[in-house]
PDB file of C-alpha atoms in Angstrom:
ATOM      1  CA  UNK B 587      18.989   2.129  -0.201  1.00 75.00           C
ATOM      2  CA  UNK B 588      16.063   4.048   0.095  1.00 79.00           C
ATOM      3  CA  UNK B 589      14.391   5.274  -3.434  1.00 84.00           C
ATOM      4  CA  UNK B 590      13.251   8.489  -3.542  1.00 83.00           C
ATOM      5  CA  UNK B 591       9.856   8.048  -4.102  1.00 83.00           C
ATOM      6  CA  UNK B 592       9.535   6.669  -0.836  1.00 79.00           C
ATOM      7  CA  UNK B 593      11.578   9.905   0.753  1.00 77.00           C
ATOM      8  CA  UNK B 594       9.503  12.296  -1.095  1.00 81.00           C
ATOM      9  CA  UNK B 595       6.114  10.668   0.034  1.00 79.00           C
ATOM     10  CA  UNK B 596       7.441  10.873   3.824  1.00 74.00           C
ATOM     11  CA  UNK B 597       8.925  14.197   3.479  1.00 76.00           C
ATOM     12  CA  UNK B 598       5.181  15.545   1.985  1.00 78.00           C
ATOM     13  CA  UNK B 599       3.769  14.420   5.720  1.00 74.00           C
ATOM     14  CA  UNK B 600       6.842  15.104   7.566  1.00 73.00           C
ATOM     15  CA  UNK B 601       6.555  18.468   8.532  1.00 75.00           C
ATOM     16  CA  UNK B 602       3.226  19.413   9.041  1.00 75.00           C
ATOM     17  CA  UNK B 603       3.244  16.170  11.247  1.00 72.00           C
ATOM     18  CA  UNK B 604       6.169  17.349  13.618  1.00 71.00           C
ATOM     19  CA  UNK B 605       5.050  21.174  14.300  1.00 73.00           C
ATOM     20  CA  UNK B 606       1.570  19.854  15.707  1.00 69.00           C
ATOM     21  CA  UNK B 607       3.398  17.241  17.763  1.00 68.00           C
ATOM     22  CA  UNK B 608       6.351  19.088  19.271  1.00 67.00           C
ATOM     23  CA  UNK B 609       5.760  16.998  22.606  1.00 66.00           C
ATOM     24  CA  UNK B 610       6.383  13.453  21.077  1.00 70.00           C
ATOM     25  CA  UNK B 611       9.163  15.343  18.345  1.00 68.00           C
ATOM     26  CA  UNK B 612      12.297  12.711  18.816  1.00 70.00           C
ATOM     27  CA  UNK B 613      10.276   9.507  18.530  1.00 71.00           C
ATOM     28  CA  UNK B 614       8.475  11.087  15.304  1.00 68.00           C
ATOM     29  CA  UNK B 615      11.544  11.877  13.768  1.00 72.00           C
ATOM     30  CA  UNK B 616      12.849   8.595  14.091  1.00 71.00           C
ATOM     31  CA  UNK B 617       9.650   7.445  12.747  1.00 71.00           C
ATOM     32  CA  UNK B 618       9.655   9.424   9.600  1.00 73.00           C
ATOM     33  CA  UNK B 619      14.063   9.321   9.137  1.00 74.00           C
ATOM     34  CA  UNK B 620      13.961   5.112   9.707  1.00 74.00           C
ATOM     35  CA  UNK B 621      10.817   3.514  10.545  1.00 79.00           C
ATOM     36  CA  UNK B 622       8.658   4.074   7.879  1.00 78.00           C
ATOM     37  CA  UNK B 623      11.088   4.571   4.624  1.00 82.00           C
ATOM     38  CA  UNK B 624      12.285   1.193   5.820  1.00 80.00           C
ATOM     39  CA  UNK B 625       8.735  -0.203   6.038  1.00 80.00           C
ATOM     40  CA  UNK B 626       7.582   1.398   2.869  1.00 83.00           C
ATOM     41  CA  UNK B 627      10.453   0.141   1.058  1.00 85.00           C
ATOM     42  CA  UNK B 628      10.878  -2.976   1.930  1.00 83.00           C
ATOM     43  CA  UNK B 629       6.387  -3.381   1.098  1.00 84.00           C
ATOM     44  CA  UNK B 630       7.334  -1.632  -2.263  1.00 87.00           C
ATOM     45  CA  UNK B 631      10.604  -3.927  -3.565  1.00 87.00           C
ATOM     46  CA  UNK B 632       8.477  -6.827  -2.244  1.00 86.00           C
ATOM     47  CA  UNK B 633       5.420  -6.077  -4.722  1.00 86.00           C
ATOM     48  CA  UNK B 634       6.825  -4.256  -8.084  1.00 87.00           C
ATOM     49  CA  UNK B 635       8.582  -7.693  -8.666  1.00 85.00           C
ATOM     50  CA  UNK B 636       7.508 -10.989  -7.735  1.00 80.00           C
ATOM     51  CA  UNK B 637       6.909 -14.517  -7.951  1.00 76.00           C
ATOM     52  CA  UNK B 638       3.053 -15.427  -9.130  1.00 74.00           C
ATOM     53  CA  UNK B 639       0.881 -18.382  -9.706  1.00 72.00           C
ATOM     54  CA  UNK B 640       2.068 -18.865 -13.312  1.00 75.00           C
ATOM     55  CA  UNK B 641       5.410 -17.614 -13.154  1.00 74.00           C
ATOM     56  CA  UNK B 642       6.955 -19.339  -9.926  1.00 80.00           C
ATOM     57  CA  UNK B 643      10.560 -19.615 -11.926  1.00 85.00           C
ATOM     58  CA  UNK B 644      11.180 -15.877 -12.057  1.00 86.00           C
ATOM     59  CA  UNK B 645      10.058 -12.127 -10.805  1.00 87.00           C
ATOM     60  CA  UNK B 646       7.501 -10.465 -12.561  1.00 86.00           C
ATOM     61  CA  UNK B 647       6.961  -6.975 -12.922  1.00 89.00           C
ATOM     62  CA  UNK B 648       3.596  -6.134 -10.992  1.00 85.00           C
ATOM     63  CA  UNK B 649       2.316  -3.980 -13.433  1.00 84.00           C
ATOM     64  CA  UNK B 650       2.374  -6.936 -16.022  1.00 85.00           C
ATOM     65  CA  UNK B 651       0.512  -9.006 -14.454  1.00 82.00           C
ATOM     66  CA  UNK B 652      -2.191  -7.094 -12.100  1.00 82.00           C
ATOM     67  CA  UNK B 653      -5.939  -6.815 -13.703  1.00 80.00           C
ATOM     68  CA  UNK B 654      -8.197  -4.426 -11.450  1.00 79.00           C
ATOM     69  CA  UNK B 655     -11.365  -6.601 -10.142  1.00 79.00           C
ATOM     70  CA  UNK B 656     -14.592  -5.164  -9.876  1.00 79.00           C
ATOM     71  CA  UNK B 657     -15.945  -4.397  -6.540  1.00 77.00           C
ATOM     72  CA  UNK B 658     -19.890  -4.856  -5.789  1.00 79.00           C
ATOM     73  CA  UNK B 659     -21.803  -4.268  -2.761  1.00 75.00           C
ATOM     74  CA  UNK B 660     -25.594  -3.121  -2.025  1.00 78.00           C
ATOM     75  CA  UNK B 661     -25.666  -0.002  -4.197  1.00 78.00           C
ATOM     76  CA  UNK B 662     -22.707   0.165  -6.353  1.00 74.00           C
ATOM     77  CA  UNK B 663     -20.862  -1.402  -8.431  1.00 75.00           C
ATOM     78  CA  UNK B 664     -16.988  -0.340  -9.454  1.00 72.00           C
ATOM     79  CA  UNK B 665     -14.018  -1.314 -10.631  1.00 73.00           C
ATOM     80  CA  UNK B 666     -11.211   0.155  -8.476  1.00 72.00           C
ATOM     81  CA  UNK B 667      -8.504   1.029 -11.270  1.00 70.00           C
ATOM     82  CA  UNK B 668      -7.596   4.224  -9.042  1.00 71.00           C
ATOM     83  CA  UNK B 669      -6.958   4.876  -5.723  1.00 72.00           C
ATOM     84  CA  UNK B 670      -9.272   7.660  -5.076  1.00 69.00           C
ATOM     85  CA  UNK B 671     -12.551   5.073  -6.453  1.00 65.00           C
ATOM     86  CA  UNK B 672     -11.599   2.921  -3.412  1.00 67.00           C
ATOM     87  CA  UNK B 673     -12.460   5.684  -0.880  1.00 66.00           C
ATOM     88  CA  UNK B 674     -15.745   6.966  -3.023  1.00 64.00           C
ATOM     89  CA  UNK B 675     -18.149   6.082  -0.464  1.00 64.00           C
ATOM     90  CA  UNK B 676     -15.773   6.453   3.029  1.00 68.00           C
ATOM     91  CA  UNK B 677     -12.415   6.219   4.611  1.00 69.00           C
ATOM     92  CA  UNK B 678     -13.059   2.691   5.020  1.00 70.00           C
ATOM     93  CA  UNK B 679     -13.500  -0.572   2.647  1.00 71.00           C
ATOM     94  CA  UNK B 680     -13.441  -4.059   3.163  1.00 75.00           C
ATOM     95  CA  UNK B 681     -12.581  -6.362   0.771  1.00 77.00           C
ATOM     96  CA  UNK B 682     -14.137 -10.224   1.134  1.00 80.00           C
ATOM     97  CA  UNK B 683     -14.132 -12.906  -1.244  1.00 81.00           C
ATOM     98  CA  UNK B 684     -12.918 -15.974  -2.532  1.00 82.00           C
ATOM     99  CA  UNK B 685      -9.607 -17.840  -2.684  1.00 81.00           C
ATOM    100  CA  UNK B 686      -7.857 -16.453  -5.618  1.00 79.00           C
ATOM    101  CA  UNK B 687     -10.638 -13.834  -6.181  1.00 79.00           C
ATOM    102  CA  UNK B 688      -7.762 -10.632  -5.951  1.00 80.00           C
ATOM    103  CA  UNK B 689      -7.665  -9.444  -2.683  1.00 81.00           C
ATOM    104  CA  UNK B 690      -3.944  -9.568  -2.264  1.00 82.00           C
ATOM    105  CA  UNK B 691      -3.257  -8.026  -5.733  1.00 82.00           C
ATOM    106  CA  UNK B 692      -5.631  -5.350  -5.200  1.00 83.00           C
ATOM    107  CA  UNK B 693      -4.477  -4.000  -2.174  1.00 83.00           C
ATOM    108  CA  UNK B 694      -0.692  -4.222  -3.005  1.00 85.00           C
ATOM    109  CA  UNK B 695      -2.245  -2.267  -6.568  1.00 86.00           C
ATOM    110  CA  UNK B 696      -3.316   0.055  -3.826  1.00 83.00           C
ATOM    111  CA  UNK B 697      -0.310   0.186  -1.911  1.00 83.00           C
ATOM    112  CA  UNK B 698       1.993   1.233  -4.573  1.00 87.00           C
ATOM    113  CA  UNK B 699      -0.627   3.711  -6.320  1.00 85.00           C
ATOM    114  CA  UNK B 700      -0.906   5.028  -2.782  1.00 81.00           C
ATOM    115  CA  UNK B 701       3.135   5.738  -2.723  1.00 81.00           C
ATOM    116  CA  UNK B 702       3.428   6.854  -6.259  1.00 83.00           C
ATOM    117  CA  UNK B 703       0.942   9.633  -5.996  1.00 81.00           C
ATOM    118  CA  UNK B 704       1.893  10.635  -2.711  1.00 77.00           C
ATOM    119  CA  UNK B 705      -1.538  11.068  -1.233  1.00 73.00           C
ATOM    120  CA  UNK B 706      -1.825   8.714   1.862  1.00 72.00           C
ATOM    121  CA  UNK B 707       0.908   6.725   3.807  1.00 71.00           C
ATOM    122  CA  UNK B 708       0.546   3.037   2.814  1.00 71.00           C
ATOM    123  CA  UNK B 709       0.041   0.727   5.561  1.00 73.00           C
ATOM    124  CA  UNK B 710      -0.365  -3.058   4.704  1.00 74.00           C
ATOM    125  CA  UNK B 711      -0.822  -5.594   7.260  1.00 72.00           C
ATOM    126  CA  UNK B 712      -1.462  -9.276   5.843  1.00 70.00           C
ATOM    127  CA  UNK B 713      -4.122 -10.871   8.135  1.00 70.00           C
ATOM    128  CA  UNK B 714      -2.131 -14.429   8.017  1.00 68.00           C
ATOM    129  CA  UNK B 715       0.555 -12.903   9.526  1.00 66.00           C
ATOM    130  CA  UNK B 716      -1.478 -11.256  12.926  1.00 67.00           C
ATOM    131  CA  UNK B 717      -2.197 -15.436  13.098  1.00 64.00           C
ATOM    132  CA  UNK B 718       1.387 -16.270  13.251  1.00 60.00           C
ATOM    133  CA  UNK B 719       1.863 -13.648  15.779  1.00 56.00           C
ATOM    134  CA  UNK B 720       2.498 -15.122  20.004  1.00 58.00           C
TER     135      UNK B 720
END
Protein backbone atom coordinates (compact mmCIF):
# COMPACT_ATOMS: atom_id res chain seq x y z
CA UNK A 1 0.00 0.00 0.00
CA UNK A 2 1.12 3.18 -0.97
CA UNK A 3 1.13 6.03 1.97
CA UNK A 4 0.01 9.13 1.10
CA UNK A 5 2.82 11.10 1.60
CA UNK A 6 4.40 9.47 -1.15
CA UNK A 7 1.05 10.15 -3.50
CA UNK A 8 0.90 13.68 -2.51
CA UNK A 9 4.69 14.35 -3.29
CA UNK A 10 4.09 12.71 -6.91
CA UNK A 11 0.84 14.29 -7.46
CA UNK A 12 2.68 18.02 -6.60
CA UNK A 13 5.01 17.16 -9.92
CA UNK A 14 2.48 15.25 -11.73
CA UNK A 15 0.76 17.65 -13.63
CA UNK A 16 2.82 20.32 -14.55
CA UNK A 17 5.13 17.38 -15.73
CA UNK A 18 2.49 15.80 -18.20
CA UNK A 19 1.08 19.14 -20.00
CA UNK A 20 4.79 20.02 -21.14
CA UNK A 21 5.30 16.44 -22.27
CA UNK A 22 2.09 15.54 -24.10
CA UNK A 23 4.33 13.55 -26.72
CA UNK A 24 5.82 10.94 -24.21
CA UNK A 25 2.10 11.25 -22.00
CA UNK A 26 1.38 7.22 -21.55
CA UNK A 27 4.88 6.23 -20.46
CA UNK A 28 4.83 9.33 -17.91
CA UNK A 29 1.75 8.35 -16.52
CA UNK A 30 2.82 5.04 -15.83
CA UNK A 31 5.80 6.56 -14.37
CA UNK A 32 4.12 8.80 -11.92
CA UNK A 33 0.71 6.04 -11.23
CA UNK A 34 3.48 2.89 -10.58
CA UNK A 35 7.01 3.50 -11.08
CA UNK A 36 7.95 5.94 -8.79
CA UNK A 37 5.29 5.58 -5.70
CA UNK A 38 6.63 2.05 -5.82
CA UNK A 39 10.27 3.23 -5.81
CA UNK A 40 9.71 5.92 -3.29
CA UNK A 41 8.00 3.64 -1.05
CA UNK A 42 9.73 0.87 -0.98
CA UNK A 43 13.33 3.63 -0.28
CA UNK A 44 11.03 5.15 2.48
CA UNK A 45 9.73 1.72 4.54
CA UNK A 46 13.36 0.62 4.00
CA UNK A 47 14.90 3.73 6.01
CA UNK A 48 12.20 5.01 8.78
CA UNK A 49 12.88 1.53 10.40
CA UNK A 50 15.89 -0.44 10.40
CA UNK A 51 18.50 -2.58 11.58
CA UNK A 52 21.87 -0.51 12.78
CA UNK A 53 25.29 -1.15 14.07
CA UNK A 54 24.15 -1.36 17.72
CA UNK A 55 20.82 -2.60 17.37
CA UNK A 56 21.16 -5.65 14.85
CA UNK A 57 18.26 -7.63 17.02
CA UNK A 58 15.45 -5.26 16.11
CA UNK A 59 14.18 -2.12 13.79
CA UNK A 60 14.87 1.16 14.87
CA UNK A 61 13.07 4.15 14.19
CA UNK A 62 15.43 6.41 11.94
CA UNK A 63 14.73 9.41 13.60
CA UNK A 64 16.14 7.86 16.92
CA UNK A 65 19.08 7.13 15.92
CA UNK A 66 20.33 9.65 12.99
CA UNK A 67 22.82 12.64 14.26
CA UNK A 68 23.41 15.25 11.31
CA UNK A 69 27.39 15.34 10.53
CA UNK A 70 29.03 18.37 9.71
CA UNK A 71 30.09 18.95 6.23
CA UNK A 72 33.53 20.93 5.45
CA UNK A 73 35.08 21.81 2.29
CA UNK A 74 37.40 24.87 1.07
CA UNK A 75 35.21 27.74 2.26
CA UNK A 76 32.51 26.53 4.42
CA UNK A 77 31.76 24.73 6.94
CA UNK A 78 27.96 23.31 7.81
CA UNK A 79 26.10 21.01 9.36
CA UNK A 80 23.34 19.77 7.01
CA UNK A 81 20.30 19.39 9.57
CA UNK A 82 17.94 20.60 6.57
CA UNK A 83 17.53 19.84 3.24
CA UNK A 84 17.69 23.18 1.71
CA UNK A 85 21.62 23.71 3.61
CA UNK A 86 22.66 20.77 1.36
CA UNK A 87 21.98 22.70 -1.90
CA UNK A 88 23.41 26.26 -0.37
CA UNK A 89 26.19 26.49 -2.69
CA UNK A 90 24.63 24.38 -6.02
CA UNK A 91 22.41 21.69 -7.31
CA UNK A 92 25.15 19.41 -6.72
CA UNK A 93 27.17 17.90 -3.54
CA UNK A 94 29.36 15.18 -3.03
CA UNK A 95 29.77 13.55 -0.04
CA UNK A 96 33.41 11.62 0.63
CA UNK A 97 34.72 10.25 3.68
CA UNK A 98 35.50 7.56 5.85
CA UNK A 99 34.07 4.13 6.69
CA UNK A 100 31.44 4.77 9.18
CA UNK A 101 31.88 8.59 8.84
CA UNK A 102 27.71 9.05 7.84
CA UNK A 103 27.38 9.04 4.38
CA UNK A 104 24.64 6.49 4.20
CA UNK A 105 22.65 8.05 7.11
CA UNK A 106 22.91 11.38 5.72
CA UNK A 107 21.62 10.88 2.49
CA UNK A 108 18.72 8.53 3.54
CA UNK A 109 18.19 11.83 6.31
CA UNK A 110 17.98 13.53 2.97
CA UNK A 111 15.85 11.24 1.25
CA UNK A 112 13.04 11.21 3.61
CA UNK A 113 13.28 15.12 4.45
CA UNK A 114 13.19 15.38 0.67
CA UNK A 115 9.64 13.32 0.61
CA UNK A 116 8.21 14.84 3.69
CA UNK A 117 8.45 18.38 2.52
CA UNK A 118 7.57 17.69 -0.86
CA UNK A 119 10.17 19.81 -2.57
CA UNK A 120 12.30 17.49 -4.87
CA UNK A 121 11.70 13.82 -6.03
CA UNK A 122 14.12 11.60 -4.04
CA UNK A 123 16.33 9.54 -6.04
CA UNK A 124 18.86 7.24 -4.16
CA UNK A 125 21.16 5.03 -5.90
CA UNK A 126 23.72 3.10 -3.52
CA UNK A 127 27.10 3.04 -5.39
CA UNK A 128 27.75 -0.79 -4.17
CA UNK A 129 24.95 -1.76 -5.92
CA UNK A 130 25.99 -0.12 -9.74
CA UNK A 131 29.16 -2.76 -8.75
CA UNK A 132 26.93 -5.68 -8.48
CA UNK A 133 25.31 -4.70 -11.62
CA UNK A 134 26.34 -7.24 -15.22
Amino acid sequence: MISEITLSLIRSFREPIISKMSDIKDELLFLFNDGLPTYIESFKNKFEESKTFLFRDQKVKFNDTYYPITLTNKKYKYKIDQVESLYRNGNYTTIIGNAGSGKSMQMKFVFLKTLYLKVKIPIFIELKSINEFD
